[in-house]
Tab-separated table of N, CA and C in Angstrom:
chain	number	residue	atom	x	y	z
B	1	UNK	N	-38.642	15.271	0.690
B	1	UNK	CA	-38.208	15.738	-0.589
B	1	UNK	C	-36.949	16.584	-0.495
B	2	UNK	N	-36.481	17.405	0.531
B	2	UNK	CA	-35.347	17.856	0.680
B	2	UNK	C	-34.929	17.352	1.291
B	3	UNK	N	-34.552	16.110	2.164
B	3	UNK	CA	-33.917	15.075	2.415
B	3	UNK	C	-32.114	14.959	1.726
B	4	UNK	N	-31.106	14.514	2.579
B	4	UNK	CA	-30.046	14.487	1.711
B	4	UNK	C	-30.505	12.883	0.694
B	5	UNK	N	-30.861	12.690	0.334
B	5	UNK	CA	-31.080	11.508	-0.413
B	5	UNK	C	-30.933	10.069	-0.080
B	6	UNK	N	-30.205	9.420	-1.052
B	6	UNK	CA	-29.770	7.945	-1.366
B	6	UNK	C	-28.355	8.385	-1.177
B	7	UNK	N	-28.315	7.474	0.166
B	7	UNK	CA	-26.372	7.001	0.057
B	7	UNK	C	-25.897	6.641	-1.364
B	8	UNK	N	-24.898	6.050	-1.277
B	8	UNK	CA	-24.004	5.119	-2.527
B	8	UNK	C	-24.212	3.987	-1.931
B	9	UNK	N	-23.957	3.385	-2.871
B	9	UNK	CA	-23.879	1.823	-2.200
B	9	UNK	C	-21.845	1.463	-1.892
B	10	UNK	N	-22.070	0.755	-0.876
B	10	UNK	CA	-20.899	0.303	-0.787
B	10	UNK	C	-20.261	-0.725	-1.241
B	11	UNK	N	-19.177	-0.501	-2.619
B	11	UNK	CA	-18.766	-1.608	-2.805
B	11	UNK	C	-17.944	-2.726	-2.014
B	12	UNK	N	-18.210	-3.807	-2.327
B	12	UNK	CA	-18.001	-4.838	-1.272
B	12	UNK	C	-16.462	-5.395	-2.114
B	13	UNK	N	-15.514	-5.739	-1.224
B	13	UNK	CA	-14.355	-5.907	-1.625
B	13	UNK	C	-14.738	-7.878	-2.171
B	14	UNK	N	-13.538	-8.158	-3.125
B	14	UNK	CA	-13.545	-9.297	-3.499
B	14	UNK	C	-13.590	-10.491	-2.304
B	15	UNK	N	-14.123	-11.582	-2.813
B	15	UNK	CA	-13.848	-12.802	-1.633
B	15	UNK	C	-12.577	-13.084	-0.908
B	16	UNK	N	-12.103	-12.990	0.171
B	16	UNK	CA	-10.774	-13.110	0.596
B	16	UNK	C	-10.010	-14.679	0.137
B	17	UNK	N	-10.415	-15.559	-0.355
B	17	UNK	CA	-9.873	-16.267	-1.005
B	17	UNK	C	-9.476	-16.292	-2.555
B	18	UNK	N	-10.454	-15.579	-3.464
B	18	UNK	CA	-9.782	-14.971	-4.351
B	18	UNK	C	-8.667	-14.295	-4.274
B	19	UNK	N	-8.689	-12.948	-3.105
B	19	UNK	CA	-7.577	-12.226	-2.811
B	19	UNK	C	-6.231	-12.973	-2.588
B	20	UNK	N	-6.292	-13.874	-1.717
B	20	UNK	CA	-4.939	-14.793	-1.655
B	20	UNK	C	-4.416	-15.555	-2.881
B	21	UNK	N	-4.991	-16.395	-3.452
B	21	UNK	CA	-5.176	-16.766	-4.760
B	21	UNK	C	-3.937	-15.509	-5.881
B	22	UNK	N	-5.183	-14.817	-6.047
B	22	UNK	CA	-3.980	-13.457	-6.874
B	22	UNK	C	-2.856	-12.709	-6.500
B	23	UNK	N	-2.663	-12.880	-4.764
B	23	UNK	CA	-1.383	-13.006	-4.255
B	23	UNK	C	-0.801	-13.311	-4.367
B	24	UNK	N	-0.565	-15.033	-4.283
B	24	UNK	CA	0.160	-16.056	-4.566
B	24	UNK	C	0.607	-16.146	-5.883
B	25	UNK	N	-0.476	-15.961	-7.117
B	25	UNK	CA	0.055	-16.051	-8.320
B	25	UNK	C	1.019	-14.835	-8.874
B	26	UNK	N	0.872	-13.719	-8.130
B	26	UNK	CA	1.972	-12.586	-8.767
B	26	UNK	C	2.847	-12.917	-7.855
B	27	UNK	N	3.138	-13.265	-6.882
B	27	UNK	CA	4.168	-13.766	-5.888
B	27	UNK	C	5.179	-14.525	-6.907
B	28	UNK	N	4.527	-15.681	-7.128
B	28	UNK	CA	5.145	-17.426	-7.944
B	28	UNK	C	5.258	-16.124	-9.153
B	29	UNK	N	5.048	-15.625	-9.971
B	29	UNK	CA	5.086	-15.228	-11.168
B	29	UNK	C	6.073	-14.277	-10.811
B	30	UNK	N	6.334	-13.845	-10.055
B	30	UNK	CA	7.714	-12.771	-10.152
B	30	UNK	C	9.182	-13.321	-9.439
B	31	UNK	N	8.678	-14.652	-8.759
B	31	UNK	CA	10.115	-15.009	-8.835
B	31	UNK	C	10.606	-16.061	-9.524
B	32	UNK	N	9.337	-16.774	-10.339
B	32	UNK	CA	10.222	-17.617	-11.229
B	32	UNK	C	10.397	-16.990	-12.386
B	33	UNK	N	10.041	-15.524	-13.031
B	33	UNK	CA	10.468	-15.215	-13.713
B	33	UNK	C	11.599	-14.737	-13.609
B	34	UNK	N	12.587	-14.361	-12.509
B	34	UNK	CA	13.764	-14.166	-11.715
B	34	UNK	C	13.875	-12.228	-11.854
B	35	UNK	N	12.474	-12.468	-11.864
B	35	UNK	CA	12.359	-10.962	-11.578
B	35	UNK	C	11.820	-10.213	-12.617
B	36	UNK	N	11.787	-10.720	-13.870
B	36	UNK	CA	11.652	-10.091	-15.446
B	36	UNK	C	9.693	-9.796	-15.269
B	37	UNK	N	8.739	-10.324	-14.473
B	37	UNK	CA	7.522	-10.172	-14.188
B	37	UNK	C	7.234	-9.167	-13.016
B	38	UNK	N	8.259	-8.557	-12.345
B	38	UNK	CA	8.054	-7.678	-11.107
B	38	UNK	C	7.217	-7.107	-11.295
B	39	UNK	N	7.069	-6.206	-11.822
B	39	UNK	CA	6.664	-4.839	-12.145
B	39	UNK	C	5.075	-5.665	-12.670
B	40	UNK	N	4.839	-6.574	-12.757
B	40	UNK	CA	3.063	-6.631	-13.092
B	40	UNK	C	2.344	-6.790	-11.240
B	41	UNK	N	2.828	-6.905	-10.401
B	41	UNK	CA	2.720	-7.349	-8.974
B	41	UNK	C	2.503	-5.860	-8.454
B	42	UNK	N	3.315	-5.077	-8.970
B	42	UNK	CA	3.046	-3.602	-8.484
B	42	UNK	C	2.484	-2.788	-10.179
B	43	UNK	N	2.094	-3.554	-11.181
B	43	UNK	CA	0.872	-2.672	-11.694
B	43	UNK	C	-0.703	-3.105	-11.012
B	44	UNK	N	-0.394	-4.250	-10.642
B	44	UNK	CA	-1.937	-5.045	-9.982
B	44	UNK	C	-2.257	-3.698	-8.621
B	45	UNK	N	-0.686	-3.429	-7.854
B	45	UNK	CA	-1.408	-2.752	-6.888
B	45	UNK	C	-1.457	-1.044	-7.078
B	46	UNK	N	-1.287	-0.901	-7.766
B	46	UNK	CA	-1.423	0.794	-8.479
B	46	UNK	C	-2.438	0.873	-9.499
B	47	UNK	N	-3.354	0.131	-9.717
B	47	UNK	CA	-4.057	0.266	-10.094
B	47	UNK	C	-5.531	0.214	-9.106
B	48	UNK	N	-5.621	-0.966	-8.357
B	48	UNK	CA	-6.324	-1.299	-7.239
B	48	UNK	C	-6.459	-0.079	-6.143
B	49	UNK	N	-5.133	0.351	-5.735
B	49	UNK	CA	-4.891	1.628	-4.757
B	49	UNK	C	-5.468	2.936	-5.580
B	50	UNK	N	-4.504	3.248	-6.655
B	50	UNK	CA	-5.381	4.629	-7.504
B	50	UNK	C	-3.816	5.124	-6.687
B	51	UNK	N	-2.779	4.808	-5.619
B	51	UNK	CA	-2.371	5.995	-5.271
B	51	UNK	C	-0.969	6.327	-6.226
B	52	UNK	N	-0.603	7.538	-5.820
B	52	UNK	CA	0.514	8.192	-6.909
B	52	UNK	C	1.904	7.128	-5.875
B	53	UNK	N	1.926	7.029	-5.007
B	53	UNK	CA	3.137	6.662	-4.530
B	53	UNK	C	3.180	5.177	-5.365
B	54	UNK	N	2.133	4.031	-5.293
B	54	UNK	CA	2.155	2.954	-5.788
B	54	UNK	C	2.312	3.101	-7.263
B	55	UNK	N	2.417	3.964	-8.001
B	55	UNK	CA	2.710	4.446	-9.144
B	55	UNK	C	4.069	4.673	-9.407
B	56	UNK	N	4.580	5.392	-8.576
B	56	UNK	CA	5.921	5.726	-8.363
B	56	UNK	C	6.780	4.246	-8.683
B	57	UNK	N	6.229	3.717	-7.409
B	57	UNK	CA	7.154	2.644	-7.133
B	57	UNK	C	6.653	1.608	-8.368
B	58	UNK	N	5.521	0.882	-9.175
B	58	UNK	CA	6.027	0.676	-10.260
B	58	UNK	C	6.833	1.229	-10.674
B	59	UNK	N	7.050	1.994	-11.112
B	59	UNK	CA	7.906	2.938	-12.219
B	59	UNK	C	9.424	2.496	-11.746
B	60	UNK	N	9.713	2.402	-10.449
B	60	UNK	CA	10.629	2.287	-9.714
B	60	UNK	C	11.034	0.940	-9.822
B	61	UNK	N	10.231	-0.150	-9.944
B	61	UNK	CA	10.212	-1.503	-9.686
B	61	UNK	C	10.740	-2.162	-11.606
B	62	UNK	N	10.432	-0.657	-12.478
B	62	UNK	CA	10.961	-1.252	-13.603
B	62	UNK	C	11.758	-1.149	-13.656
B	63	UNK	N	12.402	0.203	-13.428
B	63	UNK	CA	14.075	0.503	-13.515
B	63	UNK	C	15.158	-0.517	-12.513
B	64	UNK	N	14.396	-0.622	-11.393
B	64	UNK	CA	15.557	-1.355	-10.778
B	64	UNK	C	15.833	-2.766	-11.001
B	65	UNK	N	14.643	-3.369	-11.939
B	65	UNK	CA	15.174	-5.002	-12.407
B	65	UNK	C	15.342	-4.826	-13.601
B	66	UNK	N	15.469	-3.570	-14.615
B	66	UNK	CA	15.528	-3.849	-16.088
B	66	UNK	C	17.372	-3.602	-15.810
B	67	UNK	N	17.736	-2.640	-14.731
B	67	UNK	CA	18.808	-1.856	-14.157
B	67	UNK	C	20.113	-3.069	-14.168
B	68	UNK	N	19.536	-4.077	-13.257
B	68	UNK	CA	20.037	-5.105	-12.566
B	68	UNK	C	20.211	-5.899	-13.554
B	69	UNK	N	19.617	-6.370	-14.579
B	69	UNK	CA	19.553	-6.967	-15.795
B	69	UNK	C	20.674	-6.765	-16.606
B	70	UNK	N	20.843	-5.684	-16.954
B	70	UNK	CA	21.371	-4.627	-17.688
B	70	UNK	C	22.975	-4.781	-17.259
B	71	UNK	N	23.415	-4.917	-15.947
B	71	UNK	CA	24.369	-5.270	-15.440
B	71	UNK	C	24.939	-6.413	-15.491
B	72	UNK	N	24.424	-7.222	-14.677
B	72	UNK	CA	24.500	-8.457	-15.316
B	72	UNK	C	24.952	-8.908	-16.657
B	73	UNK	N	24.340	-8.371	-17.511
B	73	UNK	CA	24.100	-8.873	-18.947
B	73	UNK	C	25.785	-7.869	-19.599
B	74	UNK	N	26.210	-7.160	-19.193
B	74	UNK	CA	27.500	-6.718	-19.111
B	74	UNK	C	28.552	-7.786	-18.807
B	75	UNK	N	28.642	-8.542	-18.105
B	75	UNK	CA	29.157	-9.505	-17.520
B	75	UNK	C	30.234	-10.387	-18.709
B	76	UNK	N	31.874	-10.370	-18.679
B	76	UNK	CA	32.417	-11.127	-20.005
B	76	UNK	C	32.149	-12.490	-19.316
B	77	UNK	N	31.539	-13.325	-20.218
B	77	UNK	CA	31.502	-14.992	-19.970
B	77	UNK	C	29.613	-15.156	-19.352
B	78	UNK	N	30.078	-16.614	-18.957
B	78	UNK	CA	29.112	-16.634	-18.063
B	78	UNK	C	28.890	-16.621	-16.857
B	79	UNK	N	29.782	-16.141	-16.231
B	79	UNK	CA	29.858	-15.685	-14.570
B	79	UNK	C	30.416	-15.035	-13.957
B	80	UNK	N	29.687	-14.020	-13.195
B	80	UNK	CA	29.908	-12.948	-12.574
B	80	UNK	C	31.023	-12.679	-11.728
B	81	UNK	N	32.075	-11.933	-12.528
B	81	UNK	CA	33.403	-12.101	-11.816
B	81	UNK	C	33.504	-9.650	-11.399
B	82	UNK	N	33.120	-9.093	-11.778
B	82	UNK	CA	33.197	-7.853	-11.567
B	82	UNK	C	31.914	-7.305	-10.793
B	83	UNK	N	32.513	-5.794	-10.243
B	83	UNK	CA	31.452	-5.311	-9.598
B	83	UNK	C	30.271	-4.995	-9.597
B	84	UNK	N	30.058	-4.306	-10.725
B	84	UNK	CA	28.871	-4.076	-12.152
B	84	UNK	C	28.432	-5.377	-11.869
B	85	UNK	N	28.585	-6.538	-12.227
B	85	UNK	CA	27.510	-8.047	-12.245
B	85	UNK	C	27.318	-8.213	-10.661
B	86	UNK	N	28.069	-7.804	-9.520
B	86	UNK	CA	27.180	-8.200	-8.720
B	86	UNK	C	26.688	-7.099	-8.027
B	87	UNK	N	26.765	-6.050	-8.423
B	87	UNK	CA	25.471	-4.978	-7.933
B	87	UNK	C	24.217	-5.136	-8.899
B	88	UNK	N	24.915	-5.747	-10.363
B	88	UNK	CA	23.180	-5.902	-10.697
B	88	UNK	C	22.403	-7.549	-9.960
B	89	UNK	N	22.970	-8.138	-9.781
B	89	UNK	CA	22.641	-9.136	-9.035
B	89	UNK	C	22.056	-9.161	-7.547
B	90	UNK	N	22.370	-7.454	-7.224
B	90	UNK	CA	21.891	-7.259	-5.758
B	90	UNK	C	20.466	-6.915	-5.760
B	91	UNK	N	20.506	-5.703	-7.111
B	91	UNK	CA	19.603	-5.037	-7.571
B	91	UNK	C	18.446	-5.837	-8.026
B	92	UNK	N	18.529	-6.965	-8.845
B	92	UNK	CA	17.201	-7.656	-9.626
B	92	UNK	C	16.992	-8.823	-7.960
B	93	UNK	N	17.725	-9.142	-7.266
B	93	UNK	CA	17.322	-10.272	-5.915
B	93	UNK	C	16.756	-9.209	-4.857
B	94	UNK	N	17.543	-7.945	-4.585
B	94	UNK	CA	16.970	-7.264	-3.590
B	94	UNK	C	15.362	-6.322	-3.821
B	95	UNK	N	15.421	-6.324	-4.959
B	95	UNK	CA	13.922	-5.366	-6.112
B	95	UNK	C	13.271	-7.013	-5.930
B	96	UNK	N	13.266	-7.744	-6.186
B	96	UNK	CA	12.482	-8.816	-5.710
B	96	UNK	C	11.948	-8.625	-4.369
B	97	UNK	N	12.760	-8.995	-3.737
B	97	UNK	CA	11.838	-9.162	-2.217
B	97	UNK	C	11.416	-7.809	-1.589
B	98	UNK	N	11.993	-6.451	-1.851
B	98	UNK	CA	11.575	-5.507	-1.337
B	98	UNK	C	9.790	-5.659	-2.230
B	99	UNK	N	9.723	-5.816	-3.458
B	99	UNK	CA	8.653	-5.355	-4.533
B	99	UNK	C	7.717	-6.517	-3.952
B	100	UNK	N	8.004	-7.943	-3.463
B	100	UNK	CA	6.862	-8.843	-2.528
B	100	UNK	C	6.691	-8.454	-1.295
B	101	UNK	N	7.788	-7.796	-0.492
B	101	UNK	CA	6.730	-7.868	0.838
B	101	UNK	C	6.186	-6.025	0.655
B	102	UNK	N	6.251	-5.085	-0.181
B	102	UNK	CA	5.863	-3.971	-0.266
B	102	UNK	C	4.417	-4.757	-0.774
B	103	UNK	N	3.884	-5.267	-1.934
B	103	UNK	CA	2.976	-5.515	-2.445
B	103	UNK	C	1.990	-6.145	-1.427
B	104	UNK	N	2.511	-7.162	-0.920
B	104	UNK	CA	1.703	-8.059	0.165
B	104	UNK	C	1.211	-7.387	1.117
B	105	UNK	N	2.316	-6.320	2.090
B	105	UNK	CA	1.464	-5.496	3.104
B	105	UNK	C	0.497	-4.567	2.306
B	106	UNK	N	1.150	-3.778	1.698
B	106	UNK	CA	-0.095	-2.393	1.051
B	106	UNK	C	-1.376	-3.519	0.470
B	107	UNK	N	-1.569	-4.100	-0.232
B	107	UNK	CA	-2.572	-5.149	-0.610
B	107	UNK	C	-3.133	-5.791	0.041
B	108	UNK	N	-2.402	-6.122	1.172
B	108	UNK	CA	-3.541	-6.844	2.727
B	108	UNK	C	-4.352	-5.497	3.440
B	109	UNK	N	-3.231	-4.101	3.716
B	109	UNK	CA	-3.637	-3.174	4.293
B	109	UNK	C	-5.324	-2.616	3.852
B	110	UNK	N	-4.995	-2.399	2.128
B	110	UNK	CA	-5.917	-1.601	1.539
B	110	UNK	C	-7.361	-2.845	1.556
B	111	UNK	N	-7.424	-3.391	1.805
B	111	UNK	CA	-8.307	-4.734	1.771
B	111	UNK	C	-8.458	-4.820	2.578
B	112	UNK	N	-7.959	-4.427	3.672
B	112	UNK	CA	-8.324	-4.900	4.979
B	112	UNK	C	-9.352	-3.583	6.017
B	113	UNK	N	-8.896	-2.293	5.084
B	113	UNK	CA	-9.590	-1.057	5.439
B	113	UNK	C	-10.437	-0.739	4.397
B	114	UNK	N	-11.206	-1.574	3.400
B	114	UNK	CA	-12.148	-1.755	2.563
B	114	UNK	C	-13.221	-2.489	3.381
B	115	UNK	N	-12.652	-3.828	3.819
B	115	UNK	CA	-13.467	-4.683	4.508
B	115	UNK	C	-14.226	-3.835	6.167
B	116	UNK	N	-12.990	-2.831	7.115
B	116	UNK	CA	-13.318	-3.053	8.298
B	116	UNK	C	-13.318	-1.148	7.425
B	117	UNK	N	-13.883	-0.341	7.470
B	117	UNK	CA	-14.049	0.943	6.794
B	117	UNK	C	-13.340	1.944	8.525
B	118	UNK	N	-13.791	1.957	9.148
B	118	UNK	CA	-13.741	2.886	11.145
B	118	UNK	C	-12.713	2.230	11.125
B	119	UNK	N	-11.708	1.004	10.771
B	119	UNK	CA	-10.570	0.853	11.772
B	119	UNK	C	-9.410	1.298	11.610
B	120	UNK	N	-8.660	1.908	12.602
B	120	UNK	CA	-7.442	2.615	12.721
B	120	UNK	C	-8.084	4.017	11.895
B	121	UNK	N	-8.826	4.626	11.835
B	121	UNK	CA	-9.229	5.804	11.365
B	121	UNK	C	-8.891	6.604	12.239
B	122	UNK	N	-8.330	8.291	11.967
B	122	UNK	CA	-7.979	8.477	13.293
B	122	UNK	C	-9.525	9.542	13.761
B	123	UNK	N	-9.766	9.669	14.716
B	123	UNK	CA	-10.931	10.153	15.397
B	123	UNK	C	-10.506	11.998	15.375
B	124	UNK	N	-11.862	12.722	15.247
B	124	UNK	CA	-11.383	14.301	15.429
B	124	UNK	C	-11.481	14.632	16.711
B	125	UNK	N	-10.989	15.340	16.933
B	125	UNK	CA	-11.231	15.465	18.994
B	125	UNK	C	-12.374	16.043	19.173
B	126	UNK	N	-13.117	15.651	20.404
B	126	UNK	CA	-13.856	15.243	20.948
B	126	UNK	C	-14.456	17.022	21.491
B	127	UNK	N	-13.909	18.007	22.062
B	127	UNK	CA	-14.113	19.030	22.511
B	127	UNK	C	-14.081	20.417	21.791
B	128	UNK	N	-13.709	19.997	20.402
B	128	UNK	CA	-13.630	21.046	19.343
B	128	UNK	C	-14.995	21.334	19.147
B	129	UNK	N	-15.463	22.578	18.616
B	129	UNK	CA	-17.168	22.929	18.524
B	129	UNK	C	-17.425	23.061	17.221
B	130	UNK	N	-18.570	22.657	16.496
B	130	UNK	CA	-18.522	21.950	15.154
B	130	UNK	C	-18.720	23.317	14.437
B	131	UNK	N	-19.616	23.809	15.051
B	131	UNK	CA	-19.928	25.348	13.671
B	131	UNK	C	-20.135	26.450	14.555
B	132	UNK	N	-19.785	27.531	14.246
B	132	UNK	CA	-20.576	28.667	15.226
B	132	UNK	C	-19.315	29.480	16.121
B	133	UNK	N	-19.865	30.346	16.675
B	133	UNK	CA	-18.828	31.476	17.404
B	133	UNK	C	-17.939	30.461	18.533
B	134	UNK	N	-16.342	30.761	18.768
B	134	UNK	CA	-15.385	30.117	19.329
B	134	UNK	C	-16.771	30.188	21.157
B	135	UNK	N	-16.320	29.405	21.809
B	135	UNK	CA	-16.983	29.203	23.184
B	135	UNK	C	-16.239	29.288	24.370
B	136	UNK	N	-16.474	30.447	25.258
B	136	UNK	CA	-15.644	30.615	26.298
B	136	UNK	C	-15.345	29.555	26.873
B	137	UNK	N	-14.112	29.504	27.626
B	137	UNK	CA	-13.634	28.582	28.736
B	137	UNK	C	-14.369	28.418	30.020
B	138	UNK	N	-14.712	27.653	30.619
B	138	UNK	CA	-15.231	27.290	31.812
B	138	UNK	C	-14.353	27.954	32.591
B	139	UNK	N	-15.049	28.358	33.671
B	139	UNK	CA	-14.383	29.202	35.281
B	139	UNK	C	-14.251	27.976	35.946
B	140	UNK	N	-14.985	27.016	35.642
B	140	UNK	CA	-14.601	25.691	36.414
B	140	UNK	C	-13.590	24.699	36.249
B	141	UNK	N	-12.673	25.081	34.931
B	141	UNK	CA	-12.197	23.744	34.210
B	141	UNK	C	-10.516	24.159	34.863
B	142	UNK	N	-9.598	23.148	35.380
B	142	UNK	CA	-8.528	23.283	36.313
B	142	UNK	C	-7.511	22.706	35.277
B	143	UNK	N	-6.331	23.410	35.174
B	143	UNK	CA	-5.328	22.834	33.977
B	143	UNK	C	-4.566	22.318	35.121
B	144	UNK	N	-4.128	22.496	36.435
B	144	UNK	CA	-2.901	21.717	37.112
B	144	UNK	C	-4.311	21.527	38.805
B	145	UNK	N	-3.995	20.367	38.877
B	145	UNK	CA	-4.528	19.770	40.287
B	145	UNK	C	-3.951	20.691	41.312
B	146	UNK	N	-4.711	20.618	41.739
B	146	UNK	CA	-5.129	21.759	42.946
B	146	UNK	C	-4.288	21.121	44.849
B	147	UNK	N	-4.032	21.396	45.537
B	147	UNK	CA	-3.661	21.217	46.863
B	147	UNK	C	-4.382	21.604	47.569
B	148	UNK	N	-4.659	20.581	48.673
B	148	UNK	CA	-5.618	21.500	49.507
B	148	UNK	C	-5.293	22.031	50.919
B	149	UNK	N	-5.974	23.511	51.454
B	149	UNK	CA	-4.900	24.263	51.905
B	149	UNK	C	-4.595	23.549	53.534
């Protein structure tokens, strides 16, 4: 009865073929939209993560293709003859591929330390003493190897 209780249960991450599946489709969906869909590829993973940085970088992932757009769309005619059109042209192609392979690793990562929970965790050291008064040093314990006489 004073027992620490009932664990939680552990939620079990989605089927890894689903997972690829919804990869692939925000993948195909953000570059044939030529970038105008980015930013749903990194709301999928800021929402999934919970973290503030993947938040950020949405936020980040709108400005730099609405940015690039924006430039572009400055442009007299229909082709990019000034500097303005091809820095936004760097901006909406380079916010592309940075915003797929950012999404793909953090989204394999966080899935992959859902699935395996201990791996790459880092360990607390081993000789630290968990509760209670600090513990003298051993008279026996040798910091530099010894010579013998």
């Amino acid at each position: 009865m004073q027992g620490h209780g009932y664990t939680q249960p552990v939620k079990q991450p989605p089927p890894t073929g689903w997972l690829v599946f919804l990869r692939v489709f925000f993948v195909v969906i953000s570059v044939l939209s030529f970038g105008l869909l980015t930013w749903t590829m990194m709301l999928r993973l800021a929402i999934v993560t919970r973290k503030p940085l993947d938040w950020g970088l949405f936020a980040a992932s709108i400005v730099v293709e609405f940015g690039g757009l924006i430039l572009m769309g400055m442009e007299p005619g229909e082709e990019i003859h000034t500097a303005g059109g091809w820095t936004g042209l760097a901006l909406v192609l380079g916010g592309i591929v940075a915003a797929i392979a950012y999404y793909l690793s953090a989204d394999i990562r966080h899935f992959h330390q859902l699935r395996y929970p201990g791996y790459g965790a880092q360990q607390p050291p081993v000789a630290a003493p968990a509760y209670g008064y600090p513990q003298p040093r051993s008279p026996y314990a040798t910091t530099a190897p010894q010579t013998p006489p």
